[in-house]
Amino acid sequence: MATDTPFDQQEFRKALGAFTTGVTVITGVGSDGAPVGVTANSFNSVSLDPPMVLWSLAKSSRSLTAFTQSQNFAVHILALDQDALSNRFAKSGADKFAGLNLEHGAGGVPLLTGCVARLQCRTAFQYEGGDHIIFVGEVIAMDRRDAPPLVFQAGRYAVATAKTAAQALTDDVQDEDASFSENFTGYLLARAHFQFYSQLRSHLQQHGLSDCEYFVLSVLVVRDGRSIANFNERFSYTGHQVTPQLVARLEVKGYVRTAGPAGQQLCYLSEAGRALTLRIIAAAKALEADMLGKLGEADAAALKNLLKQFILHTDPGLAHPWTA
Ligand SMILES: Cc1cc2nc3c(=O)[nH]c(=O)nc-3n(C[C@H](O)[C@H](O)[C@H](O)COP(=O)(O)O)c2cc1C
């Protein structure tokens, strides 16, 4: 524990930030009919029967008067991809609703779209709460969809991921030394990669393709007409090398043709090569969909987010297949 006395504002904020929340945008309508909206993570459930929720608004908020006048408010629980919407409603001033796709709910309150859930409320009570006003609403209508929520943790947006399934892999780790095998990141990444890739490899083997040959074909699908040097710029991180012999093999198989002066030849996909590569990519996507389906949307988003961070942190500056 960092401190208990004297009371430290910054520590208090940090302690509150340790309480991970979702993110909502609350909308209402003032007595002049103008819509208002603020980003709020002070939202919480209060009662199931009758259904009631609460949130609190800083007295310094420009929208305070309108919300205290509003007979209704709507809580929008934001989806993972709505961080820009959260930022928009976290800024005072400017017309926060400009250009948004809006619907209208009870009491004419603007309703945002694309959220995980929307709770339309009748303002039931308002309480003084220090420098905030606490609004308690009775939920009179709601709608929701299955989508990963946006999370707010320690002052930053975050992604929620389930802990239970992954726990099974480390449960029998008894001591720190043993965790070298079971919990070592390099092992987990490699094992995940090889287990996933081995399913795809059976498709490659059916068509007599090596991993390296498939890499060449799949990179050509993204952009045709590449030199051997270009392949290797994109492939060096794997430790494999694309050689003139490998390209010649693909040419003999009828999947690739080359053109240009010797030493500066460019590789192009043949019709057969394109059709085959697209078939294998479709199989890869089906395997991916199957795996991500097992994880669920939120964990799939969390996994991709972490892998991208991992790639960025270890990137030696290599070009991606998608960059020109
Ligand atoms: C993730 C997040 C959560 C927030 N939660 C609250 C909250 O619960 N209550 C509040 O008064 N302000 C909260 N804010 C700040 C308001 O959204 C911000 O002050 C907003 O500009 C108020 O708008 P207004 O001045 O136009 O009324 C939050 C901001 C962010 C980014």
PDB file of C-alpha atoms in Angstrom, residues 152-294:
ATOM      1  CA  PHE A 152     -11.149   1.565 -19.086  1.00  0.00           C
ATOM      2  CA  GLN A 153      -8.281   0.620 -16.815  1.00  0.00           C
ATOM      3  CA  ALA A 154      -5.749   2.870 -15.037  1.00  0.00           C
ATOM      4  CA  GLY A 155      -6.606   5.850 -17.243  1.00  0.00           C
ATOM      5  CA  ARG A 156      -6.315   3.939 -20.540  1.00  0.00           C
ATOM      6  CA  TYR A 157      -8.606   2.091 -22.871  1.00  0.00           C
ATOM      7  CA  ALA A 158      -8.152  -1.660 -22.612  1.00  0.00           C
ATOM      8  CA  VAL A 159      -9.420  -4.956 -23.940  1.00  0.00           C
ATOM      9  CA  ALA A 160     -11.164  -7.486 -21.707  1.00  0.00           C
ATOM     10  CA  THR A 161     -10.047 -11.096 -21.962  1.00  0.00           C
ATOM     11  CA  ALA A 162     -11.245 -14.217 -20.178  1.00  0.00           C
ATOM     12  CA  LYS A 163      -8.728 -15.741 -17.778  1.00  0.00           C
ATOM     13  CA  THR A 164     -10.206 -19.160 -17.102  1.00  0.00           C
ATOM     14  CA  ALA A 165      -9.295 -21.221 -20.190  1.00  0.00           C
ATOM     15  CA  ALA A 166      -5.637 -20.154 -20.333  1.00  0.00           C
ATOM     16  CA  GLN A 167      -5.203 -20.975 -16.657  1.00  0.00           C
ATOM     17  CA  ALA A 168      -5.297 -24.701 -17.455  1.00  0.00           C
ATOM     18  CA  LEU A 169      -1.887 -24.496 -19.171  1.00  0.00           C
ATOM     19  CA  THR A 170      -0.129 -23.103 -16.089  1.00  0.00           C
ATOM     20  CA  ASP A 171      -2.075 -24.790 -13.286  1.00  0.00           C
ATOM     21  CA  ASP A 172       0.450 -27.543 -12.721  1.00  0.00           C
ATOM     22  CA  VAL A 173       3.444 -25.221 -12.646  1.00  0.00           C
ATOM     23  CA  GLN A 174       4.821 -25.719  -9.132  1.00  0.00           C
ATOM     24  CA  ASP A 175       7.810 -23.425  -8.951  1.00  0.00           C
ATOM     25  CA  GLU A 176       9.472 -20.563 -10.773  1.00  0.00           C
ATOM     26  CA  ASP A 177      12.042 -22.781 -12.556  1.00  0.00           C
ATOM     27  CA  ALA A 178       9.380 -25.058 -13.980  1.00  0.00           C
ATOM     28  CA  SER A 179       7.616 -22.032 -15.438  1.00  0.00           C
ATOM     29  CA  PHE A 180      10.501 -21.742 -17.908  1.00  0.00           C
ATOM     30  CA  SER A 181       8.862 -24.424 -20.016  1.00  0.00           C
ATOM     31  CA  GLU A 182       5.163 -23.926 -19.328  1.00  0.00           C
ATOM     32  CA  ASN A 183       4.956 -20.177 -19.020  1.00  0.00           C
ATOM     33  CA  PHE A 184       7.877 -18.930 -21.083  1.00  0.00           C
ATOM     34  CA  THR A 185       6.543 -16.460 -23.657  1.00  0.00           C
ATOM     35  CA  GLY A 186       8.802 -17.769 -26.403  1.00  0.00           C
ATOM     36  CA  TYR A 187       7.480 -21.280 -25.836  1.00  0.00           C
ATOM     37  CA  LEU A 188       3.850 -20.125 -25.807  1.00  0.00           C
ATOM     38  CA  LEU A 189       4.248 -18.078 -28.993  1.00  0.00           C
ATOM     39  CA  ALA A 190       6.126 -20.837 -30.800  1.00  0.00           C
ATOM     40  CA  ARG A 191       3.738 -23.555 -29.715  1.00  0.00           C
ATOM     41  CA  ALA A 192       0.684 -21.491 -30.662  1.00  0.00           C
ATOM     42  CA  HIS A 193       2.234 -20.725 -34.060  1.00  0.00           C
ATOM     43  CA  PHE A 194       3.278 -24.296 -34.870  1.00  0.00           C
ATOM     44  CA  GLN A 195       0.027 -25.851 -33.665  1.00  0.00           C
ATOM     45  CA  PHE A 196      -1.992 -23.425 -35.759  1.00  0.00           C
ATOM     46  CA  TYR A 197       0.325 -23.654 -38.761  1.00  0.00           C
ATOM     47  CA  SER A 198       0.505 -27.452 -38.743  1.00  0.00           C
ATOM     48  CA  GLN A 199      -3.200 -27.535 -39.606  1.00  0.00           C
ATOM     49  CA  LEU A 200      -2.521 -25.420 -42.663  1.00  0.00           C
ATOM     50  CA  ARG A 201       0.551 -27.439 -43.621  1.00  0.00           C
ATOM     51  CA  SER A 202      -1.582 -30.468 -44.489  1.00  0.00           C
ATOM     52  CA  HIS A 203      -3.239 -28.319 -47.186  1.00  0.00           C
ATOM     53  CA  LEU A 204       0.183 -27.290 -48.498  1.00  0.00           C
ATOM     54  CA  GLN A 205       1.385 -30.886 -48.567  1.00  0.00           C
ATOM     55  CA  GLN A 206      -1.681 -31.962 -50.550  1.00  0.00           C
ATOM     56  CA  HIS A 207      -0.467 -29.649 -53.301  1.00  0.00           C
ATOM     57  CA  GLY A 208       3.219 -30.493 -52.874  1.00  0.00           C
ATOM     58  CA  LEU A 209       4.101 -27.040 -51.557  1.00  0.00           C
ATOM     59  CA  SER A 210       6.758 -26.283 -48.962  1.00  0.00           C
ATOM     60  CA  ASP A 211       6.196 -23.519 -46.374  1.00  0.00           C
ATOM     61  CA  CYS A 212       8.594 -21.292 -48.273  1.00  0.00           C
ATOM     62  CA  GLU A 213       6.878 -21.896 -51.621  1.00  0.00           C
ATOM     63  CA  TYR A 214       3.510 -21.053 -50.066  1.00  0.00           C
ATOM     64  CA  PHE A 215       5.000 -17.869 -48.642  1.00  0.00           C
ATOM     65  CA  VAL A 216       6.101 -16.787 -52.145  1.00  0.00           C
ATOM     66  CA  LEU A 217       2.664 -17.511 -53.610  1.00  0.00           C
ATOM     67  CA  SER A 218       0.759 -15.761 -50.807  1.00  0.00           C
ATOM     68  CA  VAL A 219       2.937 -12.653 -51.018  1.00  0.00           C
ATOM     69  CA  LEU A 220       2.384 -12.554 -54.800  1.00  0.00           C
ATOM     70  CA  VAL A 221      -1.382 -12.615 -54.251  1.00  0.00           C
ATOM     71  CA  VAL A 222      -1.021  -9.405 -52.254  1.00  0.00           C
ATOM     72  CA  ARG A 223       1.087  -7.780 -54.980  1.00  0.00           C
ATOM     73  CA  ASP A 224       2.280  -9.428 -58.164  1.00  0.00           C
ATOM     74  CA  GLY A 225       5.611  -8.824 -59.878  1.00  0.00           C
ATOM     75  CA  ARG A 226       8.252  -9.127 -57.155  1.00  0.00           C
ATOM     76  CA  SER A 227      11.984  -9.801 -57.315  1.00  0.00           C
ATOM     77  CA  ILE A 228      13.701 -12.485 -55.245  1.00  0.00           C
ATOM     78  CA  ALA A 229      15.360  -9.684 -53.230  1.00  0.00           C
ATOM     79  CA  ASN A 230      11.912  -8.285 -52.485  1.00  0.00           C
ATOM     80  CA  PHE A 231      10.704 -11.660 -51.143  1.00  0.00           C
ATOM     81  CA  ASN A 232      13.725 -11.940 -48.924  1.00  0.00           C
ATOM     82  CA  GLU A 233      13.287  -8.419 -47.515  1.00  0.00           C
ATOM     83  CA  ARG A 234       9.885  -9.570 -46.308  1.00  0.00           C
ATOM     84  CA  PHE A 235      10.905 -13.053 -45.284  1.00  0.00           C
ATOM     85  CA  SER A 236      14.266 -12.688 -43.550  1.00  0.00           C
ATOM     86  CA  TYR A 237      12.668 -12.706 -40.080  1.00  0.00           C
ATOM     87  CA  THR A 238      11.723 -16.372 -40.542  1.00  0.00           C
ATOM     88  CA  GLY A 239      15.307 -17.517 -41.140  1.00  0.00           C
ATOM     89  CA  HIS A 240      14.221 -19.056 -44.490  1.00  0.00           C
ATOM     90  CA  GLN A 241      15.500 -17.863 -47.840  1.00  0.00           C
ATOM     91  CA  VAL A 242      13.797 -17.576 -51.193  1.00  0.00           C
ATOM     92  CA  THR A 243      16.301 -18.814 -53.785  1.00  0.00           C
ATOM     93  CA  PRO A 244      16.287 -18.780 -57.631  1.00  0.00           C
ATOM     94  CA  GLN A 245      15.962 -22.603 -57.405  1.00  0.00           C
ATOM     95  CA  LEU A 246      12.775 -22.296 -55.318  1.00  0.00           C
ATOM     96  CA  VAL A 247      11.277 -19.872 -57.861  1.00  0.00           C
ATOM     97  CA  ALA A 248      12.319 -22.228 -60.686  1.00  0.00           C
ATOM     98  CA  ARG A 249      10.512 -25.103 -58.930  1.00  0.00           C
ATOM     99  CA  LEU A 250       7.321 -23.035 -58.706  1.00  0.00           C
ATOM    100  CA  GLU A 251       7.721 -22.200 -62.411  1.00  0.00           C
ATOM    101  CA  VAL A 252       8.028 -25.904 -63.294  1.00  0.00           C
ATOM    102  CA  LYS A 253       4.898 -26.622 -61.245  1.00  0.00           C
ATOM    103  CA  GLY A 254       3.112 -23.975 -63.320  1.00  0.00           C
ATOM    104  CA  TYR A 255       2.250 -21.651 -60.439  1.00  0.00           C
ATOM    105  CA  VAL A 256       4.648 -18.828 -61.240  1.00  0.00           C
ATOM    106  CA  ARG A 257       6.152 -17.254 -64.365  1.00  0.00           C
ATOM    107  CA  THR A 258       9.151 -14.959 -64.462  1.00  0.00           C
ATOM    108  CA  ALA A 259       9.959 -12.078 -66.772  1.00  0.00           C
ATOM    109  CA  GLY A 260      12.781  -9.585 -67.202  1.00  0.00           C
ATOM    110  CA  PRO A 261      16.559  -9.744 -67.707  1.00  0.00           C
ATOM    111  CA  ALA A 262      18.564 -12.467 -65.929  1.00  0.00           C
ATOM    112  CA  GLY A 263      19.422 -11.485 -62.359  1.00  0.00           C
ATOM    113  CA  GLN A 264      16.598  -8.907 -62.207  1.00  0.00           C
ATOM    114  CA  GLN A 265      13.712 -11.186 -62.955  1.00  0.00           C
ATOM    115  CA  LEU A 266      10.308 -10.451 -61.509  1.00  0.00           C
ATOM    116  CA  CYS A 267       7.915 -13.222 -60.466  1.00  0.00           C
ATOM    117  CA  TYR A 268       4.245 -13.278 -61.420  1.00  0.00           C
ATOM    118  CA  LEU A 269       1.455 -15.670 -60.430  1.00  0.00           C
ATOM    119  CA  SER A 270       0.032 -17.848 -63.193  1.00  0.00           C
ATOM    120  CA  GLU A 271      -3.728 -18.371 -63.339  1.00  0.00           C
ATOM    121  CA  ALA A 272      -3.253 -21.818 -61.744  1.00  0.00           C
ATOM    122  CA  GLY A 273      -0.971 -20.334 -59.081  1.00  0.00           C
ATOM    123  CA  ARG A 274      -3.511 -17.644 -58.198  1.00  0.00           C
ATOM    124  CA  ALA A 275      -6.409 -20.105 -58.028  1.00  0.00           C
ATOM    125  CA  LEU A 276      -4.434 -22.517 -55.821  1.00  0.00           C
ATOM    126  CA  THR A 277      -3.162 -19.775 -53.499  1.00  0.00           C
ATOM    127  CA  LEU A 278      -6.649 -18.341 -53.053  1.00  0.00           C
ATOM    128  CA  ARG A 279      -7.923 -21.840 -52.211  1.00  0.00           C
ATOM    129  CA  ILE A 280      -5.228 -22.292 -49.567  1.00  0.00           C
ATOM    130  CA  ILE A 281      -5.831 -18.805 -48.162  1.00  0.00           C
ATOM    131  CA  ALA A 282      -9.541 -19.633 -47.911  1.00  0.00           C
ATOM    132  CA  ALA A 283      -8.599 -22.793 -45.968  1.00  0.00           C
ATOM    133  CA  ALA A 284      -6.339 -20.698 -43.711  1.00  0.00           C
ATOM    134  CA  LYS A 285      -9.175 -18.243 -43.093  1.00  0.00           C
ATOM    135  CA  ALA A 286     -11.531 -21.102 -42.237  1.00  0.00           C
ATOM    136  CA  LEU A 287      -8.980 -22.434 -39.714  1.00  0.00           C
ATOM    137  CA  GLU A 288      -8.630 -18.930 -38.298  1.00  0.00           C
ATOM    138  CA  ALA A 289     -12.411 -18.485 -38.038  1.00  0.00           C
ATOM    139  CA  ASP A 290     -12.683 -21.827 -36.258  1.00  0.00           C
ATOM    140  CA  MET A 291      -9.973 -20.894 -33.770  1.00  0.00           C
ATOM    141  CA  LEU A 292     -11.273 -17.357 -33.163  1.00  0.00           C
ATOM    142  CA  GLY A 293     -14.784 -18.764 -32.783  1.00  0.00           C
ATOM    143  CA  LYS A 294     -13.500 -20.901 -29.910  1.00  0.00           C
TER     144      LYS A 294
END
